[in-house]
């Protein structure tokens, strides 16, 4: 297997884009830097699209934030795909609320390849906050997605997913080269839970596990007033 350099972006949500186009432009800049540094993949964190609350309508209620961010996600999805094709660089665009066919929303990670393919993972293990009747009410995913890009066999998990040994058991039969884990953790304790469990998954699966999470606080957020994270690549040894 050829080398597959990865750029992990612990995005500071406080950069406050003024519009969907400004958010895409910020990702465009990071992709250009990653490509110049020789990366074949740029990975962004879970819920990094929360930065777009900087241009939320003034009257938006907390219960309406998911629908607002999902609307942004659907609108910019073609632009993110175009970035991957233009830069010749794969993009895991973090995760974002996405409309669910049964109503409501999922927490979805989308992996865009330079040749126009999309690979999707909907978060399987929701936090109590994500499942609560107020304010977000998300729906969990139902399947694991395993795919190959440039000869690298990989899968995605989102944050709490990587803390679940049962999912590791399901992935063990897949002979992965790389597990990608975008995350969002508000406290040091959450950061250690996710990152320490990722180390365990690397040992169990005999594979590399890459993580990155949000830092800073999104302008306009009513929910996540702290973010504590980083970026790491763990290998079995």
Tab-separated table of C-alpha atoms in Angstrom, residues 3 15 18-19 30 37 42-43 47 55 57 73 75 88-89 94 108 110 114 120 150 202 211 224 228 232 237:
chain	number	residue	atom	x	y	z
A	3	UNK	CA	1.709	6.218	1.566
A	15	UNK	CA	-13.739	32.117	12.982
A	18	UNK	CA	-20.484	35.545	7.324
A	19	UNK	CA	-22.268	33.249	4.856
A	30	UNK	CA	-7.365	24.601	4.246
A	37	UNK	CA	1.859	19.926	2.182
A	42	UNK	CA	-8.244	16.629	4.722
A	43	UNK	CA	-10.434	15.682	7.690
A	47	UNK	CA	-20.302	19.451	13.919
A	55	UNK	CA	-24.979	34.034	10.411
A	57	UNK	CA	-31.298	34.500	11.862
A	73	UNK	CA	-25.282	21.523	4.774
A	75	UNK	CA	-26.902	23.855	0.139
A	88	UNK	CA	-7.542	16.500	-6.391
A	89	UNK	CA	-7.798	15.838	-2.652
A	94	UNK	CA	-16.535	16.680	9.434
A	108	UNK	CA	-23.838	12.707	9.036
A	110	UNK	CA	-19.603	12.771	4.190
A	114	UNK	CA	-11.581	13.671	-6.156
A	120	UNK	CA	-21.612	8.521	4.056
A	150	UNK	CA	-6.364	5.079	-3.389
A	202	UNK	CA	-6.157	0.904	17.055
A	211	UNK	CA	-9.098	11.864	15.012
A	224	UNK	CA	-21.916	24.316	23.087
A	228	UNK	CA	-11.833	20.972	24.060
A	232	UNK	CA	-4.086	12.618	16.664
A	237	UNK	CA	2.010	-0.101	18.681
